[in-house]
Coordinates of C-alpha atoms and ligand atoms in Angstrom, one line a residue:
F780 CA -23.9 -11.9 -9.5
P781 CA -23.4 -15.2 -11.2
V782 CA -20.2 -17.1 -12.5
R783 CA -19.7 -20.9 -14.1
M784 CA -17.2 -22.6 -12.7
D785 CA -14.8 -25.3 -14.4
D786 CA -16.9 -27.9 -13.5
G787 CA -19.9 -26.5 -15.2
T788 CA -22.2 -25.2 -12.2
V789 CA -22.8 -21.9 -11.6
K790 CA -21.4 -19.5 -8.2
V791 CA -23.2 -16.7 -7.1
F792 CA -20.4 -14.5 -5.6
H793 CA -20.8 -11.4 -3.9
G794 CA -18.7 -8.1 -4.0
F795 CA -18.9 -4.9 -3.3
R796 CA -17.4 -1.4 -4.9
V797 CA -17.6 1.6 -2.1
Q798 CA -16.8 5.4 -2.7
H799 CA -16.0 7.0 0.7
N800 CA -15.4 10.8 -1.0
S801 CA -14.8 12.7 -3.9
V802 CA -14.6 16.5 -2.7
R803 CA -11.0 16.0 -3.7
G804 CA -11.9 14.0 -6.9
P805 CA -12.5 10.8 -8.1
G806 CA -12.4 7.7 -5.9
K807 CA -9.3 5.3 -5.8
G808 CA -8.3 2.2 -4.4
G809 CA -7.6 -1.5 -4.9
I810 CA -10.3 -4.1 -5.4
R811 CA -9.9 -7.5 -2.6
Y812 CA -10.2 -10.8 -3.2
H813 CA -10.4 -13.0 0.2
P814 CA -12.6 -15.3 1.5
E815 CA -13.4 -12.4 4.9
V816 CA -13.8 -9.9 2.2
T817 CA -17.2 -7.4 4.3
L818 CA -18.8 -4.9 3.4
D819 CA -18.1 -2.7 6.6
E820 CA -14.1 -3.9 5.8
T821 CA -14.6 -2.4 2.2
R822 CA -16.4 0.9 4.1
A823 CA -13.5 1.2 6.3
L824 CA -10.6 0.8 4.1
A825 CA -12.4 3.1 1.7
A826 CA -12.3 5.9 4.2
L827 CA -8.5 5.2 4.6
M828 CA -8.1 5.4 1.0
T829 CA -9.8 9.0 1.2
L830 CA -7.2 10.0 4.0
K831 CA -4.2 8.7 2.6
C832 CA -4.6 10.2 -0.7
S833 CA -5.9 13.8 1.0
V834 CA -2.3 13.5 3.0
L835 CA -0.2 12.9 0.0
N836 CA -2.4 16.0 -1.7
L837 CA -3.1 13.9 -4.8
P838 CA -6.4 15.3 -7.0
Y839 CA -8.5 12.0 -5.6
G840 CA -11.1 11.1 -3.1
G841 CA -11.4 7.5 -1.5
A842 CA -13.2 3.8 -2.5
K843 CA -12.5 0.4 -2.4
G844 CA -13.6 -2.6 -3.6
G845 CA -14.2 -6.7 -2.5
V846 CA -15.1 -10.1 -3.5
I847 CA -16.3 -12.6 -0.9
C848 CA -13.9 -15.6 -3.0
D849 CA -10.8 -17.4 -2.1
P850 CA -8.5 -16.6 -5.4
A851 CA -6.2 -19.5 -4.3
T852 CA -8.8 -22.0 -4.8
M853 CA -10.2 -20.8 -8.4
S854 CA -8.2 -21.2 -12.1
L855 CA -7.1 -19.0 -14.0
G856 CA -10.3 -19.5 -16.2
E857 CA -12.6 -19.0 -13.3
L858 CA -10.9 -16.1 -11.8
E859 CA -11.1 -14.3 -15.6
R860 CA -15.0 -14.6 -15.6
L861 CA -15.7 -13.4 -12.1
T862 CA -13.3 -10.2 -12.8
R863 CA -15.0 -10.0 -15.4
R864 CA -18.5 -10.3 -14.5
Y865 CA -18.2 -7.9 -11.3
T866 CA -16.5 -5.3 -13.7
V867 CA -19.7 -5.4 -15.9
E868 CA -21.5 -5.4 -11.9
I869 CA -19.7 -2.3 -11.3
A870 CA -19.2 -0.4 -14.4
P871 CA -21.8 1.6 -14.0
L872 CA -19.9 3.2 -10.8
I873 CA -16.8 3.3 -12.1
G874 CA -14.8 5.3 -14.6
P875 CA -11.5 7.5 -15.5
D876 CA -13.2 10.6 -13.9
T877 CA -15.1 9.1 -11.0
D878 CA -13.5 6.1 -9.1
I879 CA -10.5 4.0 -10.5
P880 CA -9.7 0.7 -9.2
A881 CA -6.6 -0.7 -8.5
P882 CA -4.7 -4.2 -7.3
D883 CA -5.0 -4.6 -3.4
I884 CA -4.7 -8.0 -1.8
G885 CA -5.8 -10.7 -3.7
T886 CA -5.6 -9.3 -7.1
N887 CA -2.7 -8.4 -9.3
A888 CA -1.5 -6.7 -12.6
R889 CA -3.0 -9.4 -14.5
V890 CA -6.2 -9.1 -12.9
M891 CA -6.3 -5.3 -13.8
A892 CA -5.7 -6.1 -17.3
W893 CA -9.1 -8.0 -17.1
V894 CA -10.7 -5.4 -15.5
M895 CA -9.2 -2.8 -18.3
D896 CA -10.5 -5.4 -21.0
T897 CA -13.8 -5.6 -19.6
Y898 CA -14.3 -1.9 -19.4
S899 CA -13.0 -1.0 -22.5
K900 CA -15.4 -3.5 -24.4
L901 CA -18.1 -2.3 -22.7
K902 CA -16.8 1.4 -23.8
G903 CA -16.0 0.8 -27.5
Y904 CA -12.6 2.4 -27.1
G905 CA -9.2 1.2 -25.1
C906 CA -9.5 3.2 -21.5
P907 CA -6.3 2.8 -20.0
A908 CA -7.1 5.1 -17.4
I909 CA -9.9 3.3 -15.9
V910 CA -7.6 1.2 -13.4
T911 CA -4.0 1.1 -12.4
G912 CA -1.7 -1.0 -11.7
K913 CA -1.6 -2.6 -14.4
P914 CA 1.0 -4.4 -16.8
I915 CA 3.4 -1.8 -18.3
E916 CA 2.6 -3.2 -22.0
I917 CA -0.9 -2.1 -21.3
G918 CA -0.4 1.5 -20.1
G919 CA 1.1 0.1 -16.7
S920 CA 3.7 2.8 -14.8
K921 CA 7.0 1.9 -14.8
G922 CA 8.1 1.8 -10.9
R923 CA 4.6 1.1 -9.7
L924 CA 5.9 -2.5 -8.8
E925 CA 8.6 -1.0 -6.4
A926 CA 6.5 2.4 -5.7
T927 CA 5.4 1.7 -2.0
G928 CA 8.8 0.0 -0.6
R929 CA 10.5 3.2 -2.4
G930 CA 8.2 5.6 -0.7
C931 CA 9.2 3.7 2.7
L932 CA 12.2 4.8 1.9
I933 CA 12.5 8.3 1.6
N934 CA 9.9 8.5 4.0
A935 CA 12.7 6.7 5.9
R936 CA 15.3 8.8 5.1
S937 CA 12.8 12.0 5.7
I938 CA 13.1 10.9 9.2
M939 CA 16.7 9.3 10.2
A940 CA 17.0 13.3 9.0
H941 CA 14.5 15.2 11.0
L942 CA 16.2 13.1 14.3
G943 CA 19.9 14.2 12.9
K944 CA 21.0 10.8 12.0
E945 CA 22.1 9.3 8.5
L946 CA 20.3 6.4 7.4
K947 CA 23.5 4.9 6.3
G948 CA 24.4 2.4 9.0
S949 CA 21.4 2.5 10.3
V950 CA 19.9 -0.9 11.9
V951 CA 17.0 -2.2 10.8
A952 CA 14.2 -5.0 11.2
V953 CA 11.7 -5.9 8.8
Q954 CA 8.6 -8.1 9.4
G955 CA 7.4 -9.4 6.1
F956 CA 9.2 -10.3 2.6
G957 CA 6.7 -9.7 0.3
N958 CA 5.9 -7.2 -2.2
V959 CA 6.3 -4.0 0.7
G960 CA 8.4 -5.8 2.9
S961 CA 11.1 -7.4 0.3
V962 CA 11.5 -3.8 -1.8
T963 CA 11.9 -2.0 1.3
A964 CA 14.5 -4.2 3.0
R965 CA 16.8 -3.9 -0.2
L966 CA 16.5 -0.3 -0.8
L967 CA 17.3 0.3 2.7
A968 CA 20.6 -1.9 2.1
R969 CA 21.4 -0.3 -0.8
D970 CA 21.1 3.0 1.6
G971 CA 24.0 1.6 3.4
C972 CA 21.3 0.2 6.3
K973 CA 22.1 -3.1 8.4
V974 CA 20.0 -5.3 8.2
I975 CA 19.9 -7.8 11.1
G976 CA 16.3 -9.6 11.1
I977 CA 13.5 -10.4 8.9
T978 CA 10.2 -12.2 9.0
D979 CA 7.7 -13.9 7.2
V980 CA 4.7 -16.0 8.1
F981 CA 6.7 -19.5 7.7
G982 CA 8.9 -18.0 10.2
G983 CA 12.8 -15.9 11.0
I984 CA 16.1 -15.5 10.1
Y985 CA 18.7 -13.0 12.5
S986 CA 22.6 -12.0 11.3
E987 CA 24.2 -9.5 14.3
G988 CA 26.7 -8.6 11.5
G989 CA 23.1 -7.8 8.8
L990 CA 22.3 -9.9 6.1
D991 CA 22.8 -9.5 2.5
V992 CA 19.0 -8.7 1.6
E993 CA 19.9 -9.6 -2.3
E994 CA 21.3 -12.9 -1.2
V995 CA 18.0 -13.5 0.7
N996 CA 15.9 -12.5 -1.6
R997 CA 17.0 -15.0 -4.3
H998 CA 17.1 -17.4 -1.0
C999 CA 13.4 -16.8 -1.1
Q1000 CA 12.3 -16.6 -4.4
Q1001 CA 14.1 -20.5 -4.7
T1002 CA 12.5 -21.5 -1.8
G1003 CA 9.1 -19.9 -0.8
S1004 CA 10.2 -18.2 2.8
V1005 CA 13.2 -16.1 4.1
V1006 CA 13.6 -19.1 6.8
G1007 CA 16.7 -21.3 6.5
F1008 CA 18.9 -18.4 5.2
P1009 CA 22.7 -19.9 5.3
G1010 CA 24.7 -18.5 7.9
S1011 CA 21.6 -16.5 9.7
Q1012 CA 20.4 -17.5 13.2
S1013 CA 16.1 -18.2 13.1
L1014 CA 14.0 -15.5 15.3
N1015 CA 10.2 -15.7 15.2
N1016 CA 7.9 -12.7 15.2
A1017 CA 8.1 -11.6 18.6
E1018 CA 11.8 -11.7 19.0
L1019 CA 12.0 -9.5 16.0
L1020 CA 9.5 -7.1 16.8
A1021 CA 11.7 -6.6 20.7
L1022 CA 15.5 -6.3 18.5
K1023 CA 16.9 -3.4 19.5
C1024 CA 17.0 -1.0 16.3
D1025 CA 17.3 1.9 14.8
L1026 CA 14.3 1.5 12.4
L1027 CA 11.5 -1.3 12.7
V1028 CA 9.3 -1.9 9.5
P1029 CA 5.9 -3.8 10.1
A1030 CA 5.4 -4.5 6.1
A1031 CA 3.5 -8.0 6.8
S1032 CA -0.6 -7.0 8.0
G1033 CA -2.5 -5.2 10.0
N1034 CA -2.8 -5.5 14.2
Q1035 CA 1.2 -7.3 14.8
I1036 CA 1.9 -4.6 16.9
H1037 CA -0.6 -4.9 19.9
A1038 CA -0.9 -3.7 23.2
T1039 CA 1.1 -6.9 24.6
N1040 CA 3.8 -6.6 22.7
A1041 CA 3.9 -3.2 22.1
S1042 CA 5.7 -2.8 25.6
A1043 CA 8.8 -4.8 24.3
V1044 CA 9.9 -2.9 21.2
K1045 CA 12.9 -0.9 21.2
A1046 CA 13.2 0.3 18.0
S1047 CA 13.8 4.2 17.3
V1048 CA 11.3 4.6 14.7
V1049 CA 8.6 2.3 13.8
L1050 CA 7.6 2.7 10.0
E1051 CA 4.3 1.6 9.0
A1052 CA 4.7 -0.2 5.5
A1053 CA 1.5 -2.1 6.2
N1054 CA -2.1 -1.3 6.2
A1055 CA -2.7 -0.6 10.1
P1056 CA -0.3 -2.7 12.2
T1057 CA -0.2 -0.7 15.2
T1058 CA -3.6 -0.9 17.1
P1059 CA -4.5 2.1 18.9
E1060 CA -3.6 0.9 22.6
A1061 CA -0.4 0.1 21.1
D1062 CA 0.4 3.5 19.7
E1063 CA -0.3 5.2 23.1
I1064 CA 2.4 2.6 25.0
L1065 CA 5.1 3.8 21.7
R1066 CA 4.4 6.8 22.2
D1067 CA 5.2 6.8 26.0
K1068 CA 7.9 5.2 25.5
N1069 CA 8.6 8.4 23.0
I1070 CA 9.0 5.5 19.7
L1071 CA 8.1 7.7 17.1
V1072 CA 5.6 6.5 14.5
V1073 CA 5.6 7.2 10.4
P1074 CA 2.4 6.5 9.6
D1075 CA 0.6 4.0 7.3
I1076 CA -0.9 6.7 5.3
L1077 CA 2.0 8.3 4.8
A1078 CA 4.8 5.3 5.5
N1079 CA 2.8 3.1 2.7
S1080 CA 1.9 5.9 0.2
G1081 CA 4.4 5.5 -2.6
G1082 CA 1.6 3.0 -4.2
V1083 CA -1.0 4.7 -4.7
V1084 CA 1.5 7.9 -5.7
V1085 CA 2.6 6.2 -8.6
S1086 CA -1.0 4.9 -9.5
Y1087 CA -2.2 8.8 -9.8
F1088 CA 1.7 9.2 -12.3
E1089 CA 0.0 5.8 -13.9
W1090 CA -3.1 7.9 -14.5
V1091 CA -1.8 11.0 -15.5
Q1092 CA 0.1 8.6 -18.0
G1093 CA -3.1 7.0 -19.2
R1094 CA -4.7 10.3 -19.8
Q1095 CA -2.1 11.7 -21.9
S1096 CA -0.5 8.5 -23.6
F1097 CA 2.6 10.1 -22.7
F1098 CA 4.6 7.4 -21.2
W1099 CA 7.5 8.4 -18.6
T1100 CA 10.9 6.7 -18.1
E1101 CA 11.8 5.8 -14.5
E1102 CA 14.2 8.0 -13.4
E1103 CA 11.5 10.4 -13.9
V1104 CA 8.3 8.6 -12.2
N1105 CA 10.8 7.7 -8.8
S1106 CA 12.1 11.5 -8.9
Q1107 CA 8.1 12.8 -9.0
L1108 CA 7.5 10.0 -6.3
E1109 CA 10.0 11.7 -4.0
R1110 CA 9.0 14.9 -4.6
A1111 CA 5.0 13.7 -3.5
M1112 CA 6.4 11.8 -0.4
H1113 CA 8.8 14.4 0.6
A1114 CA 6.5 17.6 0.6
A1115 CA 3.6 15.1 2.1
F1116 CA 6.6 14.5 5.0
Q1117 CA 7.2 18.2 5.7
D1118 CA 3.4 19.0 5.7
V1119 CA 3.0 16.0 8.3
L1120 CA 6.0 16.9 10.3
Q1121 CA 5.6 20.9 11.2
T1122 CA 2.2 19.9 11.8
S1123 CA 3.0 18.1 13.9
V1124 CA 5.6 20.2 15.6
Q1125 CA 3.1 23.3 15.7
R1126 CA 0.1 21.4 17.5
N1127 CA 2.5 19.0 19.8
M1128 CA 0.8 16.3 18.4
S1129 CA 1.7 12.8 17.1
L1130 CA 2.9 12.0 13.4
R1131 CA -0.6 10.0 12.8
E1132 CA -2.5 13.0 14.6
A1133 CA -0.7 15.1 12.1
A1134 CA -1.2 13.2 9.0
Y1135 CA -5.0 12.6 9.7
S1136 CA -5.3 16.4 10.7
V1137 CA -3.7 17.2 7.3
A1138 CA -5.6 15.5 5.3
V1139 CA -9.1 16.0 6.7
Q1140 CA -8.2 20.0 6.8
R1141 CA -7.8 19.0 3.3
I1142 CA -11.1 18.2 2.7
A1143 CA -12.8 19.9 4.9
T1144 CA -11.3 23.6 2.6
A1145 CA -12.0 21.5 -0.7
L1146 CA -15.9 21.0 0.8
D1147 CA -15.8 24.6 1.9
F1148 CA -15.0 26.1 -1.5
R1149 CA -17.3 23.8 -3.1
G1150 CA -20.5 24.4 -1.0
I1151 CA -23.6 22.3 -1.3
F1152 CA -25.4 22.2 -3.9
P1153 CA -28.2 22.4 -4.7
Ligands
NAD441 P1 2.1 -9.5 0.0 O1 1.4 -10.7 0.5 O2 3.3 -9.6 -1.2 O3 3.6 -10.0 2.0 C1 3.3 -10.0 2.5 C2 4.5 -10.6 3.6 O4 3.8 -10.5 4.9 C3 4.7 -12.1 2.8 O5 6.1 -12.1 2.9 C4 3.9 -13.2 4.2 O6 4.6 -14.1 4.6 C5 4.6 -11.9 5.8 N1 3.0 -11.9 6.2 C6 2.1 -12.4 6.6 N2 1.6 -12.5 7.7 C7 3.1 -13.2 8.7 C8 3.1 -12.8 10.3 N3 2.2 -13.1 11.0 N4 4.4 -11.9 10.8 C9 5.5 -12.6 9.7 N5 5.3 -11.8 8.1 C10 4.0 -12.5 7.9 O7 2.0 -7.9 0.7 P2 2.2 -6.8 0.0 O8 1.9 -6.2 -1.1 O9 4.2 -6.5 0.7 O10 1.4 -5.8 1.4 C11 1.6 -6.1 3.3 C12 1.7 -4.8 3.6 O11 1.4 -3.8 2.9 C13 -0.2 -5.1 3.9 O12 -0.9 -4.5 5.0 C14 -0.7 -4.4 2.3 O13 -2.1 -3.7 2.8 C15 0.3 -2.9 2.9 N6 0.3 -2.2 2.1 C16 0.7 -2.8 0.1 C17 1.1 -1.9 -0.7 C18 1.2 -2.4 -1.7 O14 1.8 -1.9 -2.7 N7 1.4 -3.8 -2.0 C19 0.4 0.0 -0.7 C20 0.1 0.0 0.8 C21 -0.2 -1.0 1.6

């Protein structure tokens, strides 16, 4: 689709919207703006969304969208025109009852506001339930921004309880200090964990006695990185992943724990805050070392759960307090964790296999009941 750029030229962009499965409900999934977006990657991410929504028992299927572009090099006006035209192109496919987009890499609440406004203009009336992750002022949900990190905290409590340990006093290392990593680290620290190491794309910091995560956050907001936090020692990613700790939280990007570094991991639990941070080979190595892995589709699903709450609130035009959002999030995450844990124990499988098993079983059962049309 064509977009007029600031210099007057017209540039043609390629974008996708993939709906993977809608047996359990409308498609749900983010829109990614990144130079390396491909149709295949979008398909894979849509399939993961089907599984994530199913394991959390949300009444959704899976979808994903993407535009091949580099938002870092585009002006706000160019991004708005790109978003509005992309929305027009996918408008026949999306809808509050068919497919509900959300933010992903390279998109944010502002982009969702443009999607919502464009779709609403096409319809002739306001449609807040067409996207989630909107600004609160136009129907976004309280608690949405920190929902993924809060979901990680809830899973951390559950897995430590399963191991018969207290979360309070647990030693933690976090890779990545963006939306997910910074919220997770701060909530874990508030729950009494000792966060000894944090890395970001520029480097990392370590303190044997524990870092003051709120202060690290302030330092990061001022300088753009955790690097150079006063009183800390520096460490790199390889050293972070090899720290002796109770909880290792990869919250950066995919494929960070792989065949060559997995054997160095000394954590008792890996909590996958990022999407697909562990390669299949590394997964086997961690399993041989008796390291428990809380899989991504369970660990980082707090964001899609609160997206669901946002959609429900938008459809009812009835908005919840942050306490209500957080307590419903806790209920949903806790139930999903117990479903996965029980399956894992009963069927003697890893938490990842159990999460896939619970998800696929629910989709199969729904398909079975619905049957084949005509
Ligand atoms: P973000 O861009 O806000 O933060 C990413 C962080 O990782 C930054 O601190 C960056 O410096 C760091 N980083 C990047 N590459 C790194 C590397 N090689 N080593 C160490 N640190 C590195 O992104 P985010 O929204 O926090 O997402 C992080 C991960 O969580 C992604 O895999 C994303 O798909 C996944 N996720 C996010 C959400 C959400 O609600 N934001 C929901 C589910 C899953």
